[in-house]
mmCIF file of C-alpha atoms in Angstrom:
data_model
loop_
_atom_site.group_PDB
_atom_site.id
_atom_site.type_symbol
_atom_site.label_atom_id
_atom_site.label_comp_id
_atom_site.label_asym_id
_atom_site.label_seq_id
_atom_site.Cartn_x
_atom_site.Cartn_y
_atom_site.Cartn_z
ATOM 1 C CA UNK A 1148 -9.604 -4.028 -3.173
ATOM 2 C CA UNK A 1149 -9.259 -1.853 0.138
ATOM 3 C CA UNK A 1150 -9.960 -5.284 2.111
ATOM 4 C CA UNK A 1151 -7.661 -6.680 0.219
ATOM 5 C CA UNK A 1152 -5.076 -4.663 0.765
ATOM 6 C CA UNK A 1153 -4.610 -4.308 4.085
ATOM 7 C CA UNK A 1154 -4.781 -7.951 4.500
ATOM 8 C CA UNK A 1155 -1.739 -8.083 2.423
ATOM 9 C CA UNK A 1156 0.280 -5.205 4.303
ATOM 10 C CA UNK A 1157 -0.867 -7.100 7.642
ATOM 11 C CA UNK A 1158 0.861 -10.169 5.910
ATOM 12 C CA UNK A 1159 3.793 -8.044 4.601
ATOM 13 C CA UNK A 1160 4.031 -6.518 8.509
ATOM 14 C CA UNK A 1161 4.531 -9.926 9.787
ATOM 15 C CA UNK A 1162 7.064 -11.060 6.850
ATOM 16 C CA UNK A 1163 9.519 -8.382 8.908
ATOM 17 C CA UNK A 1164 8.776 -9.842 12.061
ATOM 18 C CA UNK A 1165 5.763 -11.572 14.235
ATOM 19 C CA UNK A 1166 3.968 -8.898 15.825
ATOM 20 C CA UNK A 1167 4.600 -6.108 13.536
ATOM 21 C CA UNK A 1168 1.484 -6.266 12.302
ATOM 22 C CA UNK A 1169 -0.374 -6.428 15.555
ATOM 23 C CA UNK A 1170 2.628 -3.311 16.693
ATOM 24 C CA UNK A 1171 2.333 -1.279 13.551
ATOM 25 C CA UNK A 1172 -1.161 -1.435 11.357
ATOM 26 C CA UNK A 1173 -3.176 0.624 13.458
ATOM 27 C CA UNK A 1174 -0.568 3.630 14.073
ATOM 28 C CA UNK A 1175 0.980 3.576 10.638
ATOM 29 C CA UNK A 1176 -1.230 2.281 8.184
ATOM 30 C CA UNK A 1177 -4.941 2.508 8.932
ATOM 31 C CA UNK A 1178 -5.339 5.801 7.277
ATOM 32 C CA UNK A 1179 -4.243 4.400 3.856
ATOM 33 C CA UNK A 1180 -6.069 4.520 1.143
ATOM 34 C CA UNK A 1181 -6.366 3.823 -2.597
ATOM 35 C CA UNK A 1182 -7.153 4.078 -6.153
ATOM 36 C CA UNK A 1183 -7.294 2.275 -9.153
ATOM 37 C CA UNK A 1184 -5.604 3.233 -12.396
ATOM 38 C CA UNK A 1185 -6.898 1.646 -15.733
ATOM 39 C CA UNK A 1186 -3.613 1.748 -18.159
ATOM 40 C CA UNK A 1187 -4.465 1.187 -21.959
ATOM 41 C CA UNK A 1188 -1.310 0.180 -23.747
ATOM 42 C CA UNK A 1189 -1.881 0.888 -27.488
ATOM 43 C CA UNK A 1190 -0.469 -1.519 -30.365
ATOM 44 C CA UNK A 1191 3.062 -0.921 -31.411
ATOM 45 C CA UNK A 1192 3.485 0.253 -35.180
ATOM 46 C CA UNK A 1193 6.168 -2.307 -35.651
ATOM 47 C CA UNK A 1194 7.125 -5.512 -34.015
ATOM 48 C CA UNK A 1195 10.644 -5.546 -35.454
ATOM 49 C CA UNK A 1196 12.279 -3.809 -32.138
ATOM 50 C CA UNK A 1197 11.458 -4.333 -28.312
ATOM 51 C CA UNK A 1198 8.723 -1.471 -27.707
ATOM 52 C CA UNK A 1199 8.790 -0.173 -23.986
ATOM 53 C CA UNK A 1200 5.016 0.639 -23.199
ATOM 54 C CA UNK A 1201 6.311 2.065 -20.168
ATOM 55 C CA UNK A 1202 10.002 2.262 -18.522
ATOM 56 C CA UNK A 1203 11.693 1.202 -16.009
ATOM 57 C CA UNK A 1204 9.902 2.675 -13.062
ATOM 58 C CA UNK A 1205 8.893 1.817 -9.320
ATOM 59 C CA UNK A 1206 5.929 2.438 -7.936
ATOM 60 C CA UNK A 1207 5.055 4.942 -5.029
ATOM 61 C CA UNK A 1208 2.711 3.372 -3.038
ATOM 62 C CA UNK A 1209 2.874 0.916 -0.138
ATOM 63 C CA UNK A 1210 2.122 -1.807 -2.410
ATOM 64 C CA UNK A 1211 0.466 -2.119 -5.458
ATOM 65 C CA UNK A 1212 -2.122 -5.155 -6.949
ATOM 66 C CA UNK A 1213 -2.079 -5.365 -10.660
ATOM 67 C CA UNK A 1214 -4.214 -7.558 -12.898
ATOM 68 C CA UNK A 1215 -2.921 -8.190 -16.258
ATOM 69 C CA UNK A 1216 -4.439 -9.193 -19.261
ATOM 70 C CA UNK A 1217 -3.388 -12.286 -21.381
ATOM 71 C CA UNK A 1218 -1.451 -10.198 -23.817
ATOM 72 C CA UNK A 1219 0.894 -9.684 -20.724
ATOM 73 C CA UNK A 1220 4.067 -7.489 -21.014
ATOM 74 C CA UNK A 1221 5.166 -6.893 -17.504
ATOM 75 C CA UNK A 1222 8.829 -7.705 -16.498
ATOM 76 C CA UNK A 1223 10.176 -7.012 -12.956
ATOM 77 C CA UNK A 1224 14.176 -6.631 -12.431
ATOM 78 C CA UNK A 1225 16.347 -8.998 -10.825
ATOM 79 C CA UNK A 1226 18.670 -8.701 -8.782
ATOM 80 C CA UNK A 1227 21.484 -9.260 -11.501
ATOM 81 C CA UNK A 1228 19.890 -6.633 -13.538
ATOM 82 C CA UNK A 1229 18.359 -9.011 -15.612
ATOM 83 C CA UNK A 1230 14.317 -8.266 -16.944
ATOM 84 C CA UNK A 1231 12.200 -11.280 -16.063
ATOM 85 C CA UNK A 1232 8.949 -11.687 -17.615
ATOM 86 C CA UNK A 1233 5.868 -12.036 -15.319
ATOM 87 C CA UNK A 1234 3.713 -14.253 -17.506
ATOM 88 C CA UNK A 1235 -0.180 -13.803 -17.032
ATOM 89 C CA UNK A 1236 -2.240 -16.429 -15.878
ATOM 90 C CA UNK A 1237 -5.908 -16.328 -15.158
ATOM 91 C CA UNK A 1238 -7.078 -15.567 -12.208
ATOM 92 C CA UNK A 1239 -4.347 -14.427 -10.445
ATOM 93 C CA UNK A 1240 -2.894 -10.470 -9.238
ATOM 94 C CA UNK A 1241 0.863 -9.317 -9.000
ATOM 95 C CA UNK A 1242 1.457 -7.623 -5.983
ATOM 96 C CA UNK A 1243 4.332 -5.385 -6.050
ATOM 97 C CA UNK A 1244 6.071 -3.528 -2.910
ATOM 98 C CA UNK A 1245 6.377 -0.001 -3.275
ATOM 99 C CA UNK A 1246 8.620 3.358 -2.737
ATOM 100 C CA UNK A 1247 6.658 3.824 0.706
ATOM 101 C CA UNK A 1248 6.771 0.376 1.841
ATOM 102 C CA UNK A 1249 10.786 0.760 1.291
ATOM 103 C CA UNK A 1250 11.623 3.565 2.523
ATOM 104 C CA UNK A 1251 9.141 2.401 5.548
ATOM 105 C CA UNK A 1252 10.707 -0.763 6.030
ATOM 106 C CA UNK A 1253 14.360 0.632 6.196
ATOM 107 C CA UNK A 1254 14.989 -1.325 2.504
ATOM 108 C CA UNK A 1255 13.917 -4.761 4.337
ATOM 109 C CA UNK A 1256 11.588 -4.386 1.755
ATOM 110 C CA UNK A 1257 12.365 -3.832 -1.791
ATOM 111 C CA UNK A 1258 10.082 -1.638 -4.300
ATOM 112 C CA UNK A 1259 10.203 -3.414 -7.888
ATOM 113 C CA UNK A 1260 11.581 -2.130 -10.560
ATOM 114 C CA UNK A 1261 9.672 -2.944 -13.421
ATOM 115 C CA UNK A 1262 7.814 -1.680 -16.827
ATOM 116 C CA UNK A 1263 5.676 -3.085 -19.870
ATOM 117 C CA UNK A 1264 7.287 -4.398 -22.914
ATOM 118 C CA UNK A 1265 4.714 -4.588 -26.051
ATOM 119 C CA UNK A 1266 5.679 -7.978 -27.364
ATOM 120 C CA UNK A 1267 2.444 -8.235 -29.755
ATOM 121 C CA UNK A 1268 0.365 -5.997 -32.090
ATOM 122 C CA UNK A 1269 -2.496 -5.802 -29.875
ATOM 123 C CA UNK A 1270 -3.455 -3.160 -27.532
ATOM 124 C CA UNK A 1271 -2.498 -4.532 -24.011
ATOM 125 C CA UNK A 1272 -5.166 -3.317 -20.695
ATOM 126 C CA UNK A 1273 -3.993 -3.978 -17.170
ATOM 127 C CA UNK A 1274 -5.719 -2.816 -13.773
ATOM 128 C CA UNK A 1275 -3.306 -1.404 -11.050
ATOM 129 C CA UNK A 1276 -4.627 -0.243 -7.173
ATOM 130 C CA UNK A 1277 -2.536 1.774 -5.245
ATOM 131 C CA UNK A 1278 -2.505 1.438 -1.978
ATOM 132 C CA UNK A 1279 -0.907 4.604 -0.463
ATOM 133 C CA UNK A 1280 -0.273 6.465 2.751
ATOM 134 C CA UNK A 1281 -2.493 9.490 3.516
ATOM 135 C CA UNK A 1282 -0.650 12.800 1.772
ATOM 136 C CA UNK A 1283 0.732 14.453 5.217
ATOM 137 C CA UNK A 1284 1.653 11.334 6.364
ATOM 138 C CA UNK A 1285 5.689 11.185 7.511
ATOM 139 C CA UNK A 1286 7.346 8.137 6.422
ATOM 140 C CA UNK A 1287 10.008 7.369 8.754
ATOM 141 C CA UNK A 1288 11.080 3.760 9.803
ATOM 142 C CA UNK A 1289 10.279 2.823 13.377
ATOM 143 C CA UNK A 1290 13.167 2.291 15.565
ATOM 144 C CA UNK A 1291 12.004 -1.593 16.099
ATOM 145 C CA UNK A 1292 11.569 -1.541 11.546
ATOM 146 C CA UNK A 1293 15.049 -0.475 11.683
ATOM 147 C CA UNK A 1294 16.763 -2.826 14.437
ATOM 148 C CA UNK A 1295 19.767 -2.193 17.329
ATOM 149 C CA UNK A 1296 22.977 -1.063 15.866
ATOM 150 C CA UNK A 1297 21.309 -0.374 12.246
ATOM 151 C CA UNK A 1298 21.629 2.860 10.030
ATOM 152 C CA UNK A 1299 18.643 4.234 9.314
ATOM 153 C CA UNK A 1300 18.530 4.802 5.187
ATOM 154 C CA UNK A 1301 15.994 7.257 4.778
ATOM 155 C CA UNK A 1302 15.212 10.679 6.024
ATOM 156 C CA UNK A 1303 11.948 11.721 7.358
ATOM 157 C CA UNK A 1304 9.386 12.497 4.227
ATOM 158 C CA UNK A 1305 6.199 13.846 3.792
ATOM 159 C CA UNK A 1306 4.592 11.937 1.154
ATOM 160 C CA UNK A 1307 2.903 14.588 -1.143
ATOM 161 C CA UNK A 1308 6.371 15.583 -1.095
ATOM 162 C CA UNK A 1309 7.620 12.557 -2.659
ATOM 163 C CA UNK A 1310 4.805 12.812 -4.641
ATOM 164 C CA UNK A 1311 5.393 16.021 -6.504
ATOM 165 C CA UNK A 1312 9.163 14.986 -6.886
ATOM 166 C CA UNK A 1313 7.902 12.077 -8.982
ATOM 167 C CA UNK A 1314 4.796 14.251 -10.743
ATOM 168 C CA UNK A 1315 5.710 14.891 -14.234
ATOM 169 C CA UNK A 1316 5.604 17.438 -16.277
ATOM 170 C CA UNK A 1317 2.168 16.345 -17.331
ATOM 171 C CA UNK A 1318 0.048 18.018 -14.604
ATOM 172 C CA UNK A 1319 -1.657 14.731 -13.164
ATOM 173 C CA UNK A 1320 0.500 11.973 -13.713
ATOM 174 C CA UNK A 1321 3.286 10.300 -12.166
ATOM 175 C CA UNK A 1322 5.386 8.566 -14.331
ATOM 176 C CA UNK A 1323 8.468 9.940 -14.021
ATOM 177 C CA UNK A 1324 10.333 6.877 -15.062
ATOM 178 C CA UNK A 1325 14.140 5.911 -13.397
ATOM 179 C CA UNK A 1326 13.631 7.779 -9.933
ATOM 180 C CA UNK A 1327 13.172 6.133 -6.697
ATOM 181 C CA UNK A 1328 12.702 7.301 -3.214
ATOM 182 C CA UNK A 1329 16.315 6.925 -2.481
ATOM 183 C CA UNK A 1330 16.942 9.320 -5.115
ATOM 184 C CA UNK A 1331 14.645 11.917 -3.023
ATOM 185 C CA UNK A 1332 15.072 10.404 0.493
ATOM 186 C CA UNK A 1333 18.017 8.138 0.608
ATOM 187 C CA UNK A 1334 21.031 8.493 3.525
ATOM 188 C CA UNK A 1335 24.251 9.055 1.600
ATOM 189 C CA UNK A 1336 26.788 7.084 3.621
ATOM 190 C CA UNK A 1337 29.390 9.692 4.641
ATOM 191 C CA UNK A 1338 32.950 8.606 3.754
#
C-alpha cells in the first residue's frame, strides 16, 4: 500500500503541473507514511429511514485508498451539494484527496466530502490507508503550488496540530464529523 501510494501522489504532483513531482516528492513527501483502518459498519435496526454509518466528513490525510465491500454505502459530495453514490465493483480502490493534500495544494486540490449510508441489513466492512505527512511536518503551499499573483488560502500548520483539532472526544479516534482544515487553517478574506 506504501508503494502504492506514493505512486499515486507522484501522479497527483504532476496533475498540478509537469515537474512537480520530480520538484516536490522528495522535499515534501518522502517522509509520509501510513496506516490502515479496518471500519466494521454494523446492520441497521430498521431499513425504513436512510441510516448514516458515518457523516459527512473529510479525511485528513494526503490521500486516502479505500476498498469497499459489495454491500457498498459510500457517497462523495458534488459540487451542487448533491450525495452521489460510489457503487462497488470488484477489484477496484477509491482514492480520495485529503485535508493535507488541500491545504498543500492551495485548494487546487479538493478533499472529498463524503460518509457511509447503510442501505441494507447487513453489516458493511471497508479497508481505508491513510497516507499522511509525518506529525511535525508544516503544511504550507510552495510558492510555485500557489502561482504569481495568487492568495495563499491556508496558514502555516503543524499537522499533529490539525490532528488534535479533529481528535474526538473519544481518546483515539478522529471522526469528528463536519470540520475541515479550512475550518482550522483557512485565510479569511479580509473585507
Amino acid at each position: 500500500m506504501a508503494d502504492l501510494s506514493e505512486r499515486i501522489l507522484k501522479l497527483v504532483l504532476m496533475s498540478l503541473e509537469d515537474g512537480f513531482d520530480r520538484l516536490f516528492y522528495d522535499g515534501e513527501f518522502k517522509k509520509c507514511h501510513g496506516y490502515l483502518r479496518i471500519n466494521n459498519y454494523s446492520a441497521p435496526e430498521s431499513m425504513e429511514d436512510e441510516v448514516e454509518g458515518l457523516g459527512m466528513h473529510t479525511d485528513m490525510s494526503c490521500i486516502t485508498i479505500l476498498y469497499q465491500d459489495e454491500i457498498g454505502g459510500l457517497q462523495v459530495k458534488s459540487d451542487e451539494g448533491k450525495w452521489i453514490d460510489i457503487s462497488p465493483s470488484e477489484g477496484t480502490l477509491v482514492v480520495n484527496i485529503g485535508d493535507m493534500m488541500q491545504a498543500w495544494s492551495n485548494d487546487k486540490l479538493r478533499s472529498s466530502e463524503h460518509r457511509v449510508v447503510l442501505k441494507q441489513p447487513l453489516n458493511r466492512f471497508s479497508l481505508a490507508f491513510f497516507w499522511c505527512f509525518e506529525d511535525d511536518k508544516v503544511v504550507m503551499a510552495p510558492d510555485e503550488v500557489v502561482g504569481e499573483g495568487n492568495k495563499r488560502m491556508y496558514n502555516p500548520f503543524e499537522c499533529l496540530e490539525y490532528l488534535k483539532f479533529r481528535e474526538n472526544n473519544q481518546r483515539g479516534r478522529f471522526e469528528k464529523v463536519g470540520y475541515t482544515v479550512k475550518d482550522f487553517a483557512g485565510i479569511r478574506s479580509q473585507l
